[in-house]
mmCIF file of C-alpha atoms in Angstrom:
data_model
loop_
_atom_site.group_PDB
_atom_site.id
_atom_site.type_symbol
_atom_site.label_atom_id
_atom_site.label_comp_id
_atom_site.label_asym_id
_atom_site.label_seq_id
_atom_site.Cartn_x
_atom_site.Cartn_y
_atom_site.Cartn_z
ATOM 1 C CA MET A 1 11.187 7.360 22.260
ATOM 2 C CA ILE A 2 9.238 7.036 19.498
ATOM 3 C CA GLY A 3 10.553 6.976 15.628
ATOM 4 C CA PHE A 4 8.982 8.017 13.030
ATOM 5 C CA TYR A 5 10.592 6.603 9.567
ATOM 6 C CA MET A 6 10.289 9.035 6.566
ATOM 7 C CA GLU A 7 11.248 7.834 3.186
ATOM 8 C CA THR A 8 9.053 10.108 0.643
ATOM 9 C CA ILE A 9 7.710 13.556 0.932
ATOM 10 C CA GLU A 10 4.012 12.138 1.459
ATOM 11 C CA ASN A 11 5.128 10.021 4.286
ATOM 12 C CA ALA A 12 6.497 13.019 5.605
ATOM 13 C CA GLN A 13 3.469 15.322 5.127
ATOM 14 C CA PHE A 14 1.695 12.736 6.749
ATOM 15 C CA TYR A 15 3.395 12.130 9.650
ATOM 16 C CA SER A 16 3.986 15.649 10.533
ATOM 17 C CA ARG A 17 0.258 16.564 10.567
ATOM 18 C CA VAL A 18 0.269 13.814 13.264
ATOM 19 C CA ILE A 19 3.448 14.678 15.292
ATOM 20 C CA ASN A 20 2.339 18.577 14.902
ATOM 21 C CA ALA A 21 -1.288 17.511 16.674
ATOM 22 C CA LEU A 22 0.503 16.592 19.889
ATOM 23 C CA PRO A 23 1.528 19.305 22.802
ATOM 24 C CA ALA A 24 5.313 20.284 22.463
ATOM 25 C CA GLU A 25 6.214 18.367 25.470
ATOM 26 C CA GLU A 26 4.937 15.570 23.999
ATOM 27 C CA GLN A 27 6.457 15.989 20.586
ATOM 28 C CA GLN A 28 9.797 16.095 22.327
ATOM 29 C CA GLU A 29 9.624 12.411 22.886
ATOM 30 C CA ILE A 30 9.867 11.781 19.132
ATOM 31 C CA VAL A 31 12.510 11.215 16.764
ATOM 32 C CA ALA A 32 12.273 12.006 12.959
ATOM 33 C CA ILE A 33 14.302 9.693 10.811
ATOM 34 C CA SER A 34 14.580 10.192 6.908
ATOM 35 C CA PRO A 35 17.366 8.358 4.788
ATOM 36 C CA TRP A 36 16.963 11.284 2.200
ATOM 37 C CA GLU A 37 18.591 14.682 2.630
ATOM 38 C CA PRO A 38 15.725 16.412 0.790
ATOM 39 C CA ILE A 39 12.885 15.122 3.294
ATOM 40 C CA SER A 40 15.261 15.727 6.092
ATOM 41 C CA VAL A 41 15.568 19.717 5.312
ATOM 42 C CA TRP A 42 11.580 19.227 5.040
ATOM 43 C CA LEU A 43 11.216 17.784 8.149
ATOM 44 C CA SER A 44 13.588 20.752 9.740
ATOM 45 C CA GLU A 45 11.610 23.419 8.383
ATOM 46 C CA ASN A 46 8.181 21.728 9.556
ATOM 47 C CA LEU A 47 9.067 20.413 12.527
ATOM 48 C CA SER A 48 9.997 22.572 15.556
ATOM 49 C CA ASN A 49 9.779 20.446 18.837
ATOM 50 C CA VAL A 50 11.012 16.862 17.674
ATOM 51 C CA ALA A 51 14.822 15.191 17.316
ATOM 52 C CA LEU A 52 15.691 15.067 14.048
ATOM 53 C CA CYS A 53 17.894 12.025 12.975
ATOM 54 C CA PRO A 54 18.986 12.800 9.233
ATOM 55 C CA ILE A 55 20.921 9.269 7.911
ATOM 56 C CA SER A 56 24.094 11.462 6.254
ATOM 57 C CA GLY A 57 27.899 11.270 6.202
ATOM 58 C CA GLU A 58 30.616 9.087 4.682
ATOM 59 C CA ILE A 59 31.286 5.469 5.755
ATOM 60 C CA ASN A 60 33.007 2.751 4.109
ATOM 61 C CA LEU A 61 30.890 -0.105 2.989
ATOM 62 C CA PRO A 62 32.150 -3.892 2.111
ATOM 63 C CA SER A 63 31.332 -5.510 -0.965
ATOM 64 C CA PRO A 64 28.184 -8.139 -1.226
ATOM 65 C CA GLU A 65 30.975 -10.824 -1.451
ATOM 66 C CA ALA A 66 33.056 -9.775 1.566
ATOM 67 C CA PHE A 67 29.895 -9.240 3.918
ATOM 68 C CA GLN A 68 28.925 -12.856 2.776
ATOM 69 C CA GLN A 69 32.320 -14.545 4.120
ATOM 70 C CA GLN A 70 32.235 -12.595 7.267
ATOM 71 C CA LYS A 71 28.389 -12.779 8.152
ATOM 72 C CA PRO A 72 26.694 -15.394 5.765
ATOM 73 C CA VAL A 73 23.475 -15.347 7.814
ATOM 74 C CA LEU A 74 22.760 -11.528 7.808
ATOM 75 C CA PHE A 75 23.831 -11.286 3.969
ATOM 76 C CA SER A 76 21.312 -13.743 3.336
ATOM 77 C CA ARG A 77 18.962 -11.692 4.970
ATOM 78 C CA ILE A 78 19.638 -8.678 3.325
ATOM 79 C CA ASP A 79 20.446 -10.236 -0.082
ATOM 80 C CA SER A 80 16.482 -11.420 0.570
ATOM 81 C CA ASP A 81 15.303 -7.976 1.237
ATOM 82 C CA ILE A 82 17.348 -6.705 -1.837
ATOM 83 C CA ARG A 83 15.699 -9.134 -4.435
ATOM 84 C CA GLY A 84 12.025 -8.420 -2.998
ATOM 85 C CA SER A 85 12.272 -4.642 -2.846
ATOM 86 C CA ARG A 86 10.312 -2.423 -5.486
ATOM 87 C CA GLU A 87 13.583 -1.014 -6.477
ATOM 88 C CA PHE A 88 15.183 -3.819 -7.669
ATOM 89 C CA LEU A 89 11.847 -5.698 -9.060
ATOM 90 C CA ILE A 90 10.354 -3.085 -10.497
ATOM 91 C CA GLN A 91 12.580 0.104 -10.786
ATOM 92 C CA LYS A 92 15.303 -2.342 -12.349
ATOM 93 C CA LEU A 93 18.176 -0.775 -9.932
ATOM 94 C CA GLU A 94 21.105 -2.382 -10.474
ATOM 95 C CA TYR A 95 22.294 -5.114 -7.285
ATOM 96 C CA GLN A 96 25.481 -3.044 -6.364
ATOM 97 C CA ARG A 97 23.693 -0.017 -6.440
ATOM 98 C CA CYS A 98 20.860 -1.651 -4.015
ATOM 99 C CA TRP A 99 23.458 -3.225 -1.563
ATOM 100 C CA ASN A 100 25.122 0.108 -1.233
ATOM 101 C CA ILE A 101 22.093 1.979 -0.203
ATOM 102 C CA TYR A 102 20.400 -1.013 2.163
ATOM 103 C CA LEU A 103 23.889 -1.497 3.707
ATOM 104 C CA TYR A 104 24.642 2.370 4.157
ATOM 105 C CA ILE A 105 21.338 3.116 5.762
ATOM 106 C CA LEU A 106 21.346 0.120 7.977
ATOM 107 C CA LEU A 107 25.072 0.888 9.502
ATOM 108 C CA GLN A 108 23.830 4.407 10.105
ATOM 109 C CA LEU A 109 21.412 3.652 11.972
ATOM 110 C CA MET A 110 23.288 1.227 13.665
ATOM 111 C CA ASN A 111 25.715 3.960 14.699
ATOM 112 C CA LYS A 112 23.160 6.675 15.895
ATOM 113 C CA PRO A 113 23.333 7.288 19.560
ATOM 114 C CA GLU A 114 20.291 9.148 19.656
ATOM 115 C CA LEU A 115 18.539 5.849 19.090
ATOM 116 C CA ASN A 116 19.688 4.109 21.664
ATOM 117 C CA SER A 117 16.801 4.731 23.615
ATOM 118 C CA MET A 118 13.787 4.113 21.005
ATOM 119 C CA ARG A 119 11.224 1.865 22.121
ATOM 120 C CA LYS A 120 8.792 1.816 19.112
ATOM 121 C CA MET A 121 9.593 2.630 15.142
ATOM 122 C CA ILE A 122 6.338 3.975 13.044
ATOM 123 C CA LEU A 123 7.209 3.116 9.071
ATOM 124 C CA CYS A 124 5.144 3.177 5.913
ATOM 125 C CA SER A 125 4.679 -0.154 3.949
ATOM 126 C CA GLY A 126 8.235 -1.486 4.821
ATOM 127 C CA ASN A 127 8.612 -2.698 1.073
ATOM 128 C CA GLY A 128 11.008 -0.213 0.266
ATOM 129 C CA LEU A 129 14.547 -0.341 -0.171
ATOM 130 C CA ALA A 130 15.008 2.124 2.432
ATOM 131 C CA GLU A 131 12.542 1.014 4.706
ATOM 132 C CA GLN A 132 13.847 -2.641 4.433
ATOM 133 C CA PRO A 133 17.231 -1.504 6.350
ATOM 134 C CA ALA A 134 14.849 0.001 9.138
ATOM 135 C CA THR A 135 13.087 -3.187 9.836
ATOM 136 C CA LEU A 136 16.249 -5.149 10.248
ATOM 137 C CA PHE A 137 17.585 -2.472 12.568
ATOM 138 C CA CYS A 138 14.325 -2.631 14.730
ATOM 139 C CA GLN A 139 14.443 -6.286 14.976
ATOM 140 C CA GLN A 140 18.207 -6.113 16.029
ATOM 141 C CA ARG A 141 17.271 -3.939 18.584
ATOM 142 C CA ASN A 142 14.360 -5.192 19.804
ATOM 143 C CA ILE A 143 11.937 -1.908 18.682
ATOM 144 C CA THR A 144 8.562 -2.565 18.361
ATOM 145 C CA THR A 145 7.222 -1.850 14.939
ATOM 146 C CA ARG A 146 4.263 -0.564 13.023
ATOM 147 C CA TYR A 147 3.583 -0.143 9.723
ATOM 148 C CA VAL A 148 1.100 1.939 8.135
ATOM 149 C CA GLU A 149 -0.512 1.704 4.756
ATOM 150 C CA LEU A 150 -3.662 3.296 3.197
ATOM 151 C CA SER A 151 -6.428 1.530 3.126
ATOM 152 C CA ASN A 152 -8.239 3.063 0.280
ATOM 153 C CA PHE A 153 -11.273 3.484 2.750
ATOM 154 C CA PRO A 154 -12.081 7.077 3.878
ATOM 155 C CA ASN A 155 -10.585 8.293 6.809
ATOM 156 C CA LYS A 156 -9.125 4.950 7.830
ATOM 157 C CA VAL A 157 -5.717 3.750 7.566
ATOM 158 C CA PHE A 158 -3.957 0.211 7.849
ATOM 159 C CA ILE A 159 -1.674 -0.448 10.925
ATOM 160 C CA ASP A 160 -0.086 -3.499 11.402
ATOM 161 C CA PRO A 161 3.101 -4.926 13.278
ATOM 162 C CA THR A 162 4.827 -7.051 10.573
ATOM 163 C CA GLY A 163 4.040 -5.540 7.414
ATOM 164 C CA SER A 164 1.355 -4.445 4.988
ATOM 165 C CA ASN A 165 -0.979 -6.271 2.720
ATOM 166 C CA ALA A 166 0.041 -10.026 2.089
ATOM 167 C CA ARG A 167 2.710 -9.549 4.623
ATOM 168 C CA SER A 168 1.133 -8.149 7.666
ATOM 169 C CA ALA A 169 0.058 -10.291 10.469
ATOM 170 C CA LEU A 170 -3.417 -10.015 10.048
ATOM 171 C CA ALA A 171 -2.628 -11.899 6.626
ATOM 172 C CA LEU A 172 -1.349 -14.703 8.589
ATOM 173 C CA ASN A 173 -4.161 -14.959 11.370
ATOM 174 C CA PRO A 174 -7.201 -13.531 9.652
ATOM 175 C CA GLU A 175 -8.556 -15.262 12.466
ATOM 176 C CA CYS A 176 -8.062 -12.557 15.098
ATOM 177 C CA LEU A 177 -10.725 -10.672 13.497
ATOM 178 C CA ASP A 178 -13.167 -13.212 15.175
ATOM 179 C CA ALA A 179 -12.397 -12.002 18.705
ATOM 180 C CA LEU A 180 -13.139 -8.234 18.156
ATOM 181 C CA PRO A 181 -16.518 -6.862 18.944
ATOM 182 C CA ASP A 182 -19.430 -7.780 16.370
ATOM 183 C CA VAL A 183 -20.720 -4.862 14.096
ATOM 184 C CA ALA A 184 -24.380 -4.295 13.854
ATOM 185 C CA GLU A 185 -25.610 -4.962 10.546
ATOM 186 C CA ASP A 186 -27.358 -1.406 10.459
ATOM 187 C CA ILE A 187 -24.138 0.279 11.214
ATOM 188 C CA HIS A 188 -22.335 -1.418 8.162
ATOM 189 C CA THR A 189 -25.159 -0.710 6.028
ATOM 190 C CA GLN A 190 -25.141 3.138 6.790
ATOM 191 C CA TRP A 191 -21.195 3.190 6.682
ATOM 192 C CA MET A 192 -21.704 1.555 2.851
ATOM 193 C CA ALA A 193 -23.814 4.458 2.174
ATOM 194 C CA GLU A 194 -21.629 7.002 3.008
ATOM 195 C CA TYR A 195 -18.686 4.988 1.491
ATOM 196 C CA GLU A 196 -20.636 4.699 -2.120
ATOM 197 C CA ALA A 197 -21.449 8.326 -2.134
ATOM 198 C CA GLU A 198 -17.817 8.961 -1.551
ATOM 199 C CA LYS A 199 -16.592 6.492 -4.281
ATOM 200 C CA ARG A 200 -18.940 8.763 -6.775
ATOM 201 C CA GLN A 201 -16.438 11.530 -6.481
ATOM 202 C CA PRO A 202 -12.926 11.317 -8.702
ATOM 203 C CA PRO A 203 -10.170 9.669 -7.173
ATOM 204 C CA LEU A 204 -7.480 11.321 -5.546
ATOM 205 C CA GLN A 205 -4.545 8.932 -7.226
ATOM 206 C CA ALA A 206 -6.056 10.032 -10.657
ATOM 207 C CA ARG A 207 -5.427 13.716 -10.357
ATOM 208 C CA ASN A 208 -2.472 15.334 -12.701
ATOM 209 C CA ASN A 209 -2.549 12.036 -14.171
ATOM 210 C CA PRO A 210 -0.357 12.896 -17.802
ATOM 211 C CA CYS A 211 -2.072 9.637 -19.174
ATOM 212 C CA GLU A 212 -5.546 10.863 -18.429
ATOM 213 C CA LYS A 213 -6.498 11.737 -21.706
ATOM 214 C CA LEU A 214 -5.009 8.278 -23.288
ATOM 215 C CA ILE A 215 -7.045 6.392 -20.822
ATOM 216 C CA SER A 216 -10.071 8.364 -21.669
ATOM 217 C CA GLU A 217 -9.588 7.649 -25.350
ATOM 218 C CA ILE A 218 -9.255 3.889 -24.469
ATOM 219 C CA SER A 219 -12.049 3.655 -22.269
ATOM 220 C CA GLN A 220 -14.360 4.272 -24.641
ATOM 221 C CA ASP A 221 -17.143 1.434 -23.950
ATOM 222 C CA ARG A 222 -20.312 1.606 -22.124
ATOM 223 C CA VAL A 223 -21.752 -1.272 -20.359
ATOM 224 C CA LEU A 224 -23.974 -0.609 -17.612
ATOM 225 C CA GLY A 225 -27.309 -0.751 -18.529
ATOM 226 C CA ARG A 226 -26.481 -2.594 -21.130
ATOM 227 C CA ARG A 227 -24.863 -5.713 -20.129
ATOM 228 C CA ALA A 228 -25.126 -7.822 -16.935
ATOM 229 C CA ASP A 229 -23.706 -10.730 -15.609
ATOM 230 C CA PHE A 230 -20.222 -9.979 -17.136
ATOM 231 C CA LEU A 231 -16.812 -10.767 -15.465
ATOM 232 C CA PHE A 232 -15.122 -7.552 -14.071
ATOM 233 C CA LEU A 233 -11.541 -6.934 -14.374
ATOM 234 C CA PRO A 234 -10.226 -4.098 -12.415
ATOM 235 C CA LEU A 235 -6.519 -3.583 -13.618
ATOM 236 C CA GLN A 236 -3.652 -2.705 -11.180
ATOM 237 C CA VAL A 237 -0.950 0.337 -11.429
ATOM 238 C CA SER A 238 1.285 -1.597 -13.751
ATOM 239 C CA TYR A 239 4.403 -0.460 -11.601
ATOM 240 C CA ASP A 240 2.634 -0.966 -7.838
ATOM 241 C CA THR A 241 4.775 -2.931 -5.480
ATOM 242 C CA GLN A 242 1.927 -5.097 -4.552
ATOM 243 C CA LEU A 243 1.452 -6.519 -7.675
ATOM 244 C CA TRP A 244 5.086 -7.300 -8.273
ATOM 245 C CA LEU A 245 5.081 -8.866 -4.439
ATOM 246 C CA ASN A 246 1.841 -10.480 -4.335
ATOM 247 C CA ALA A 247 0.153 -11.150 -7.504
ATOM 248 C CA ASP A 248 0.808 -13.943 -9.499
ATOM 249 C CA LEU A 249 -0.033 -12.019 -12.643
ATOM 250 C CA ARG A 250 0.814 -8.733 -14.270
ATOM 251 C CA ASN A 251 -2.024 -6.831 -15.867
ATOM 252 C CA GLU A 252 -1.080 -8.434 -19.275
ATOM 253 C CA ASP A 253 -1.185 -12.167 -17.775
ATOM 254 C CA ALA A 254 -4.690 -11.314 -15.851
ATOM 255 C CA ILE A 255 -6.217 -9.882 -18.972
ATOM 256 C CA ARG A 256 -5.432 -13.218 -21.083
ATOM 257 C CA HIS A 257 -6.452 -15.340 -17.819
ATOM 258 C CA ALA A 258 -10.136 -13.408 -17.862
ATOM 259 C CA SER A 259 -10.662 -13.501 -21.255
ATOM 260 C CA ARG A 260 -10.092 -17.522 -21.437
ATOM 261 C CA ALA A 261 -12.565 -17.495 -18.146
ATOM 262 C CA ALA A 262 -15.217 -15.590 -20.107
ATOM 263 C CA ARG A 263 -15.125 -17.597 -22.930
ATOM 264 C CA GLN A 264 -15.644 -20.721 -20.940
ATOM 265 C CA GLU A 265 -18.325 -19.125 -19.089
ATOM 266 C CA LYS A 266 -19.467 -17.357 -21.934
ATOM 267 C CA ARG A 267 -19.742 -13.806 -20.562
ATOM 268 C CA ASP A 268 -18.421 -10.813 -21.617
ATOM 269 C CA LEU A 269 -15.135 -9.390 -19.912
ATOM 270 C CA VAL A 270 -15.410 -6.185 -19.006
ATOM 271 C CA VAL A 271 -11.939 -4.239 -18.169
ATOM 272 C CA LYS A 272 -11.183 -1.050 -15.868
ATOM 273 C CA ILE A 273 -7.477 0.701 -16.161
ATOM 274 C CA HIS A 274 -6.306 1.769 -13.111
ATOM 275 C CA PRO A 275 -6.903 5.592 -13.059
ATOM 276 C CA ALA A 276 -3.419 6.353 -11.677
ATOM 277 C CA GLU A 277 -1.602 4.396 -14.343
ATOM 278 C CA THR A 278 0.994 6.676 -15.845
ATOM 279 C CA VAL A 279 2.852 4.230 -18.308
ATOM 280 C CA PRO A 280 1.897 4.591 -22.318
ATOM 281 C CA SER A 281 3.222 1.735 -23.241
ATOM 282 C CA GLU A 282 1.100 -0.418 -20.770
ATOM 283 C CA LEU A 283 -1.824 1.627 -22.199
ATOM 284 C CA VAL A 284 -1.071 0.865 -25.553
ATOM 285 C CA ASN A 285 -0.290 -2.599 -24.743
ATOM 286 C CA ILE A 286 -3.833 -2.992 -23.224
ATOM 287 C CA ALA A 287 -5.350 -1.460 -26.309
ATOM 288 C CA ARG A 288 -3.882 -4.158 -28.390
ATOM 289 C CA LEU A 289 -4.933 -6.979 -26.382
ATOM 290 C CA GLN A 290 -8.216 -5.511 -26.723
ATOM 291 C CA GLN A 291 -8.115 -5.997 -30.499
ATOM 292 C CA ARG A 292 -7.261 -9.490 -29.933
ATOM 293 C CA TYR A 293 -9.541 -11.052 -26.932
ATOM 294 C CA GLY A 294 -12.515 -8.547 -28.063
ATOM 295 C CA PHE A 295 -12.991 -7.382 -24.044
ATOM 296 C CA LYS A 296 -14.763 -4.119 -23.345
ATOM 297 C CA ILE A 297 -12.950 -1.630 -21.461
ATOM 298 C CA THR A 298 -14.635 1.198 -19.672
ATOM 299 C CA GLN A 299 -14.409 4.193 -17.173
ATOM 300 C CA GLU A 300 -17.678 3.739 -15.410
ATOM 301 C CA ASN A 301 -18.309 4.029 -11.772
ATOM 302 C CA THR A 302 -16.514 0.821 -10.253
ATOM 303 C CA VAL A 303 -18.938 0.423 -7.488
ATOM 304 C CA ASP A 304 -21.770 0.299 -10.536
ATOM 305 C CA LEU A 305 -19.744 -2.265 -12.206
ATOM 306 C CA ILE A 306 -19.304 -4.425 -9.216
ATOM 307 C CA LYS A 307 -22.795 -4.157 -8.660
ATOM 308 C CA ALA A 308 -23.899 -5.729 -12.521
ATOM 309 C CA ALA A 309 -20.715 -8.332 -12.592
ATOM 310 C CA ALA A 310 -21.186 -12.035 -11.998
ATOM 311 C CA ARG A 311 -17.851 -11.874 -10.494
ATOM 312 C CA VAL A 312 -14.816 -9.980 -10.169
ATOM 313 C CA ILE A 313 -11.244 -11.277 -10.913
ATOM 314 C CA THR A 314 -8.506 -9.069 -9.399
ATOM 315 C CA ILE A 315 -4.636 -9.153 -8.993
ATOM 316 C CA ASN A 316 -4.468 -8.140 -5.102
ATOM 317 C CA SER A 317 -6.540 -4.803 -5.856
ATOM 318 C CA THR A 318 -8.685 -2.799 -3.584
ATOM 319 C CA VAL A 319 -11.619 -3.472 -5.800
ATOM 320 C CA GLY A 320 -11.173 -7.349 -4.564
ATOM 321 C CA LEU A 321 -12.037 -5.914 -1.334
ATOM 322 C CA GLU A 322 -14.634 -3.844 -2.660
ATOM 323 C CA ALA A 323 -16.253 -6.575 -4.544
ATOM 324 C CA LYS A 324 -16.607 -8.624 -1.301
ATOM 325 C CA LEU A 325 -18.324 -5.857 0.231
ATOM 326 C CA TYR A 326 -20.889 -6.201 -2.169
ATOM 327 C CA ARG A 327 -21.091 -9.813 -1.439
ATOM 328 C CA LYS A 328 -19.815 -10.853 -4.952
ATOM 329 C CA PRO A 329 -17.662 -13.985 -5.869
ATOM 330 C CA VAL A 330 -14.185 -12.872 -6.262
ATOM 331 C CA GLU A 331 -11.581 -14.508 -7.671
ATOM 332 C CA VAL A 332 -7.863 -13.170 -6.422
ATOM 333 C CA LEU A 333 -4.915 -13.867 -8.636
ATOM 334 C CA GLY A 334 -2.309 -13.906 -5.902
ATOM 335 C CA LYS A 335 -1.935 -13.366 -2.447
ATOM 336 C CA ALA A 336 -4.531 -10.955 -0.496
ATOM 337 C CA PHE A 337 -5.212 -10.652 2.752
ATOM 338 C CA TYR A 338 -8.988 -10.672 2.616
ATOM 339 C CA GLN A 339 -9.509 -13.147 0.034
ATOM 340 C CA HIS A 340 -11.063 -15.758 2.760
ATOM 341 C CA PHE A 341 -12.926 -13.136 4.950
ATOM 342 C CA SER A 342 -16.554 -14.035 6.043
ATOM 343 C CA HIS A 343 -18.840 -11.199 5.682
ATOM 344 C CA GLU A 344 -18.694 -10.772 9.427
ATOM 345 C CA GLN A 345 -14.913 -10.798 9.503
ATOM 346 C CA LEU A 346 -15.029 -7.881 6.772
ATOM 347 C CA LYS A 347 -17.381 -5.559 8.761
ATOM 348 C CA LYS A 348 -15.120 -6.149 11.850
ATOM 349 C CA TYR A 349 -11.957 -5.715 9.419
ATOM 350 C CA LEU A 350 -13.699 -2.178 8.290
ATOM 351 C CA HIS A 351 -14.750 -0.927 11.718
ATOM 352 C CA ARG A 352 -12.762 -2.567 14.289
ATOM 353 C CA TYR A 353 -9.166 -3.435 12.781
ATOM 354 C CA LEU A 354 -8.411 -0.177 10.392
ATOM 355 C CA PHE A 355 -7.908 2.812 12.634
ATOM 356 C CA THR A 356 -10.404 5.072 12.113
ATOM 357 C CA GLY A 357 -10.018 9.054 12.138
ATOM 358 C CA ILE A 358 -7.414 10.104 9.683
ATOM 359 C CA GLU A 359 -7.595 10.652 5.982
ATOM 360 C CA ALA A 360 -3.964 10.189 5.236
ATOM 361 C CA ARG A 361 -3.997 12.225 1.649
ATOM 362 C CA ALA A 362 -5.565 15.272 3.241
ATOM 363 C CA ASP A 363 -4.106 18.583 4.821
ATOM 364 C CA THR A 364 -6.496 19.223 7.635
ATOM 365 C CA SER A 365 -5.390 19.108 11.039
ATOM 366 C CA ILE A 366 -5.557 15.998 13.166
ATOM 367 C CA PRO A 367 -7.554 16.007 16.497
ATOM 368 C CA VAL A 368 -5.049 15.717 19.649
ATOM 369 C CA ALA A 369 -6.760 12.649 20.929
ATOM 370 C CA ILE A 370 -6.638 11.043 17.326
ATOM 371 C CA ALA A 371 -2.778 11.981 17.192
ATOM 372 C CA ARG A 372 -2.141 10.086 20.667
ATOM 373 C CA ALA A 373 -4.300 6.971 19.710
ATOM 374 C CA PHE A 374 -2.374 6.813 16.355
ATOM 375 C CA ILE A 375 1.075 6.397 17.787
ATOM 376 C CA ARG A 376 -0.252 4.210 20.880
ATOM 377 C CA HIS A 377 -1.851 2.065 18.437
#
């Protein structure tokens, strides 16, 4: 039995495309699991041949204090997971509420007989409060895990056995790329041309952003063709999980750091706000910082900005990986799995390590061979 664990509607839509690509008899070997009732209802309406495992029902939960006395080692693990979750760190959900959610999901999973035969679970990034108990459940049962994350490269997704980004097995052992087959430079060059053309389209994550007008008003500077050899700082979404978990600095701190570096190097600093930023106070603060430090804010094309920059400073942003594609010096303010990649390792990561053949944000059908390969990966 293969489990698909879905905590968001985006996960559910993506994984349902994978599942529905399979013949009916193969779908019967799949169980769809969700910790949230609305998603479970959606799955019941969109998946007809798989077993559904909603997490529901009443259960008595011990307090953190009582649990710590009874099972101190397990409590320490759960406590660490909670304090490192995006809900606790970013959304500021109170600890008791986080505890109740985590323990409820864990105990429900442990008491589901339909999961006894599960040998593999496919999750999302693994960073959320609802996914962490699923990870612990799999570890307790010796169930193989696969964490799936958007790669931000077209038609590719990141799949890893231990986590995403800096928590991935790849981050712990980037040398594993060396064992993969070489990638011919002409193949990579052709891919780069196609990728660059794709990057000139409006980003998907920026669509329907209520702060689009405010971002545009703040980002009036034009630097391409007028300035060269500047420092380029692409900002991250202020509430992004990876920013809070893996970056040493937040947006404001990164701007201060980059401003000091620009002064020392006698270069201009060019900042680009993430097109998916939706927190008005974050945008207003960036504008205030511009008045104080005198940097430029632009909405010009990211690829062109990378090409024109002397170097790129990043807070665990995909743009840092893109900069390495163009062989630009990159300063990562935090933990990023790619920061020490050689050019050859970078090519192998893109063309051999990432899973190719699926666009996670699309709504198109997936070929059966690709769906099978995705599940086997």
